[in-house]
Amino acid sequence: MKPNVLPVSSICNPRDLGGYIGFEGRKVKSHRLLRTGKINKISAKDEKFLQEYGLSKIIDLRSPLEYKKCPDRPIPGVQHFAMPLSDEDNTNGGEKDIAKVFEEYRHDQYAGFRMMCDHYHGYVSKKHAQNTIRQILELLVNTPDGAVLFHCSEGKDRTGIIAVIILYLLGVDLETIRQDYLYSNYMLNHYRAKRDKIFKQKGENLEFRANMRILGSVSDAFLDTSLITIEKEYGGLDSFLQNQIGVTPEMRDALRELYLEK
């Protein structure tokens, strides 16, 4: 099925995970699991829509530095949880010397690709990330009603990995999960084009602009970096979720009971 895109314009990459077929042919419930980009510039109209849509909790996956720069706008009646998937800034090359990183981008068109692969390795291998994944799943288990919205900056990488894990636990097949992940490329087409136009006007070279397109995209290779890391280092997704994340059969069944239709 085609992803369920939410009709909001002030948030990038807004989607409801409802409708996918999960365990025993049961559909993922709508109005329960939302994935988006940052909501610091949410409009009053979109805020009202989400409130009426049933939004009850927001999980912010961004680093403390990112949140400090662009804090989420509080939404009345909605709980906010800061749960950074990474403990370092994941934008513009992280906390490194940005000028140095940008100079590398101007000379090596693959620098951004390698950095993204490194991030995706860390999303599943770093203890901080594993602990955050556990906390997110515990929060979901303790949310019997309402919609939970989880987001990072552009709603594609950290948000994408969390969506992969949630959908897998709900029994959605991996190819459907992959296509949902890759759909961010379509959702961010305008964002990348607008950014590229700005960089071109500033006189940035082709290598730099190629890197920026990579940083504004998702890729099979990025997701496969996480999945191959899980397979080689932890023995597969089921073993990873059980031994590294601490997902018990009871937690998995509780998630399915809460987020799948009867």
Coordinates of C-alpha atoms in Angstrom, one line a residue:
M1 CA 0.0 0.0 0.0
K2 CA 1.0 3.6 -0.4
P3 CA 2.1 5.4 2.8
N4 CA -0.5 7.4 4.5
V5 CA 0.6 11.1 4.2
L6 CA -0.9 13.5 6.7
P7 CA -2.4 16.7 5.3
V8 CA -0.2 19.1 7.1
S9 CA 2.1 21.7 5.4
S10 CA 4.2 23.1 8.2
I11 CA 5.9 19.8 9.1
C12 CA 8.1 17.9 6.6
N13 CA 7.6 14.2 5.9
P14 CA 4.4 13.7 7.9
R15 CA 3.0 10.2 7.8
D16 CA 0.7 7.8 9.7
L17 CA 2.0 4.2 9.9
G18 CA -1.5 2.9 10.0
G19 CA -2.7 0.5 7.3
Y20 CA 0.3 -1.7 6.8
I21 CA -0.4 -5.4 7.2
G22 CA 1.2 -6.9 10.3
F23 CA 1.1 -10.0 12.4
E24 CA -1.6 -12.6 11.4
G25 CA -2.9 -10.3 8.7
R26 CA -3.9 -7.6 11.1
K27 CA -3.5 -4.0 10.0
V28 CA -1.5 -1.4 11.9
K29 CA -4.0 1.0 13.5
S30 CA -4.4 4.5 12.2
H31 CA -4.2 7.5 14.6
R32 CA -1.7 5.7 16.7
L33 CA 1.9 5.9 15.2
L34 CA 3.0 9.1 13.4
R35 CA 6.4 9.8 11.9
T36 CA 7.5 13.3 10.9
G37 CA 10.3 15.8 10.7
K38 CA 10.8 18.5 13.4
I39 CA 7.8 20.5 14.5
N40 CA 9.4 23.7 15.7
K41 CA 7.5 25.7 13.1
I42 CA 4.1 24.0 13.3
S43 CA 1.3 26.3 12.2
A44 CA -1.9 26.8 14.3
K45 CA -3.9 25.0 11.6
D46 CA -1.6 21.9 11.7
E47 CA -1.5 22.0 15.5
K48 CA -5.3 21.9 15.6
F49 CA -5.3 19.0 13.0
L50 CA -3.0 16.9 15.1
Q51 CA -4.9 17.6 18.3
E52 CA -8.1 16.5 16.6
Y53 CA -6.2 13.5 15.1
G54 CA -5.7 12.3 18.6
L55 CA -2.1 13.3 19.3
S56 CA -1.1 12.6 22.9
K57 CA 2.7 12.2 23.0
I58 CA 5.7 13.5 21.0
I59 CA 9.1 11.7 21.0
D60 CA 11.9 14.0 19.9
L61 CA 14.8 11.8 18.6
R62 CA 17.2 14.8 18.0
S63 CA 20.3 15.5 19.9
P64 CA 20.3 18.0 22.8
L65 CA 22.2 20.4 20.7
E66 CA 19.6 20.2 17.8
Y67 CA 16.8 20.6 20.3
K68 CA 18.4 23.7 21.8
K69 CA 18.8 25.3 18.4
C70 CA 15.2 24.5 17.3
P71 CA 13.0 23.4 20.2
D72 CA 9.6 21.9 19.5
R73 CA 6.7 24.2 19.9
P74 CA 4.6 23.0 22.9
I75 CA 1.2 21.7 21.9
P76 CA -1.5 22.0 24.6
G77 CA -2.6 18.6 26.0
V78 CA 0.4 16.8 24.4
Q79 CA 3.2 15.3 26.4
H80 CA 6.8 15.8 25.1
F81 CA 9.6 13.4 25.6
A82 CA 13.2 14.1 24.6
M83 CA 14.7 10.7 23.6
P84 CA 17.8 11.4 21.5
L85 CA 18.8 8.4 19.4
S86 CA 22.4 9.8 19.3
D87 CA 24.1 11.8 22.0
E88 CA 25.9 13.9 19.4
D89 CA 24.6 16.4 16.8
N90 CA 23.7 14.5 13.6
T91 CA 23.4 17.5 11.3
N92 CA 26.0 19.0 9.0
G93 CA 28.5 16.4 10.0
G94 CA 28.0 16.4 13.7
E95 CA 30.0 18.4 16.2
K96 CA 33.1 18.3 14.1
D97 CA 34.7 21.5 12.7
I98 CA 32.0 22.4 10.2
A99 CA 34.3 24.4 8.0
K100 CA 36.6 21.4 7.8
V101 CA 33.8 19.0 7.0
F102 CA 32.4 21.4 4.3
E103 CA 35.8 21.6 2.7
E104 CA 35.9 17.8 2.5
Y105 CA 32.5 17.9 0.9
R106 CA 33.9 20.2 -1.8
H107 CA 36.6 17.7 -2.8
D108 CA 35.1 14.3 -2.1
Q109 CA 31.6 13.6 -3.4
Y110 CA 31.4 10.4 -1.3
A111 CA 32.2 12.0 2.1
G112 CA 28.6 12.5 3.0
F113 CA 27.7 8.9 2.0
R114 CA 30.4 7.5 4.3
M115 CA 29.3 9.7 7.1
M116 CA 25.7 8.6 6.8
C117 CA 26.7 4.9 6.8
D118 CA 28.7 5.6 9.9
H119 CA 25.6 7.1 11.5
Y120 CA 23.5 4.2 10.6
H121 CA 26.0 1.8 12.1
G122 CA 25.8 3.8 15.3
Y123 CA 22.0 3.9 15.4
V124 CA 22.0 0.2 16.2
S125 CA 25.5 -0.5 17.7
K126 CA 25.9 2.3 20.3
K127 CA 24.7 1.5 23.8
H128 CA 23.1 5.0 24.0
A129 CA 21.0 4.3 20.9
Q130 CA 20.0 0.8 22.1
N131 CA 18.9 2.2 25.5
T132 CA 16.8 4.9 23.7
I133 CA 15.1 2.3 21.5
R134 CA 14.2 0.4 24.6
Q135 CA 12.8 3.5 26.2
I136 CA 10.7 4.3 23.1
L137 CA 9.2 0.8 23.1
E138 CA 8.4 1.0 26.8
L139 CA 6.7 4.4 26.2
L140 CA 4.6 2.8 23.4
V141 CA 3.6 -0.1 25.6
N142 CA 2.4 2.4 28.2
T143 CA 0.3 4.4 25.7
P144 CA -3.1 2.6 25.5
D145 CA -4.8 5.5 23.7
G146 CA -4.0 8.4 21.4
A147 CA -1.4 9.0 18.8
V148 CA 2.4 9.0 19.4
L149 CA 4.4 11.2 17.1
F150 CA 8.1 10.5 16.8
H151 CA 10.5 12.7 14.8
C152 CA 14.0 13.9 14.2
S153 CA 15.0 16.8 12.0
E154 CA 13.9 15.7 8.5
G155 CA 12.0 12.6 9.6
K156 CA 14.1 10.2 7.5
D157 CA 17.1 8.7 9.3
R158 CA 16.6 8.4 13.0
T159 CA 12.9 8.5 12.6
G160 CA 13.3 5.9 9.8
I161 CA 15.2 3.4 12.0
I162 CA 12.7 3.7 14.8
A163 CA 9.8 3.1 12.3
V164 CA 11.7 0.0 10.9
I165 CA 11.9 -1.5 14.4
I166 CA 8.3 -0.7 15.4
L167 CA 6.9 -2.1 12.1
Y168 CA 9.1 -5.2 12.4
L169 CA 7.8 -5.9 15.9
L170 CA 4.3 -5.5 14.6
G171 CA 4.9 -8.2 12.1
V172 CA 5.1 -6.1 8.9
D173 CA 7.2 -7.7 6.2
L174 CA 10.7 -6.3 5.7
E175 CA 10.1 -5.2 2.0
T176 CA 7.1 -3.2 3.0
I177 CA 9.1 -1.7 5.8
R178 CA 11.9 -0.8 3.4
Q179 CA 9.5 0.9 1.0
D180 CA 8.1 3.0 3.8
Y181 CA 11.6 4.0 4.7
L182 CA 12.5 4.9 1.1
Y183 CA 9.4 6.9 0.7
S184 CA 11.1 9.8 2.5
N185 CA 13.0 10.5 -0.7
Y186 CA 9.8 11.3 -2.5
M187 CA 8.5 13.4 0.5
L188 CA 11.7 15.4 0.6
N189 CA 12.1 16.1 -3.2
H190 CA 11.1 19.7 -2.8
Y191 CA 13.3 20.2 0.3
R192 CA 16.4 18.9 -1.6
A193 CA 15.7 21.0 -4.7
K194 CA 15.2 24.1 -2.7
R195 CA 18.4 23.6 -0.8
D196 CA 20.4 22.8 -3.9
K197 CA 19.2 26.0 -5.5
I198 CA 20.5 28.0 -2.5
F199 CA 23.9 26.2 -2.6
K200 CA 24.2 26.8 -6.4
Q201 CA 23.5 30.5 -5.8
K202 CA 26.2 30.6 -3.2
G203 CA 28.7 29.2 -5.7
E204 CA 29.2 25.8 -4.2
N205 CA 30.7 23.2 -6.5
L206 CA 29.2 20.0 -7.8
E207 CA 30.9 17.8 -5.3
F208 CA 29.5 19.8 -2.4
R209 CA 26.0 19.8 -3.8
A210 CA 26.2 16.1 -4.4
N211 CA 27.1 15.6 -0.8
M212 CA 24.2 17.8 0.3
R213 CA 21.7 15.8 -1.8
I214 CA 23.0 12.6 -0.1
L215 CA 22.6 14.2 3.3
G216 CA 19.0 15.1 2.4
S217 CA 18.1 11.6 1.2
V218 CA 17.6 8.0 2.4
S219 CA 19.2 5.0 0.7
D220 CA 19.0 1.3 0.6
A221 CA 22.7 1.3 1.4
F222 CA 22.1 3.3 4.6
L223 CA 19.4 1.0 5.9
D224 CA 21.4 -2.0 4.8
T225 CA 24.3 -0.7 6.9
S226 CA 22.1 -1.0 10.0
L227 CA 20.6 -4.4 9.0
I228 CA 24.0 -5.9 8.1
T229 CA 25.4 -4.6 11.4
I230 CA 22.6 -6.2 13.3
E231 CA 23.0 -9.5 11.3
K232 CA 26.8 -9.7 11.7
E233 CA 27.2 -8.4 15.2
Y234 CA 24.0 -9.6 16.9
G235 CA 22.8 -12.6 14.9
G236 CA 19.8 -10.9 13.3
L237 CA 16.9 -8.7 14.2
D238 CA 15.1 -11.0 16.5
S239 CA 18.3 -11.7 18.5
F240 CA 19.1 -8.0 18.5
L241 CA 15.7 -7.0 19.8
Q242 CA 15.8 -9.6 22.5
N243 CA 19.4 -9.4 23.7
Q244 CA 20.4 -5.8 23.0
I245 CA 17.1 -4.0 23.4
G246 CA 15.5 -6.2 25.9
V247 CA 12.3 -6.9 24.1
T248 CA 10.5 -9.8 25.7
P249 CA 7.7 -11.9 24.1
E250 CA 5.3 -10.2 26.5
M251 CA 6.4 -6.7 25.3
R252 CA 6.1 -7.7 21.7
D253 CA 2.6 -9.1 22.2
A254 CA 1.6 -6.0 24.1
L255 CA 2.7 -3.8 21.3
R256 CA 0.8 -5.9 18.8
E257 CA -2.3 -5.8 21.0
L258 CA -2.2 -2.1 21.3
Y259 CA -1.2 -1.1 17.7
L260 CA -2.8 -3.7 15.5
E261 CA -6.4 -4.0 14.6
K262 CA -8.3 -7.0 16.0

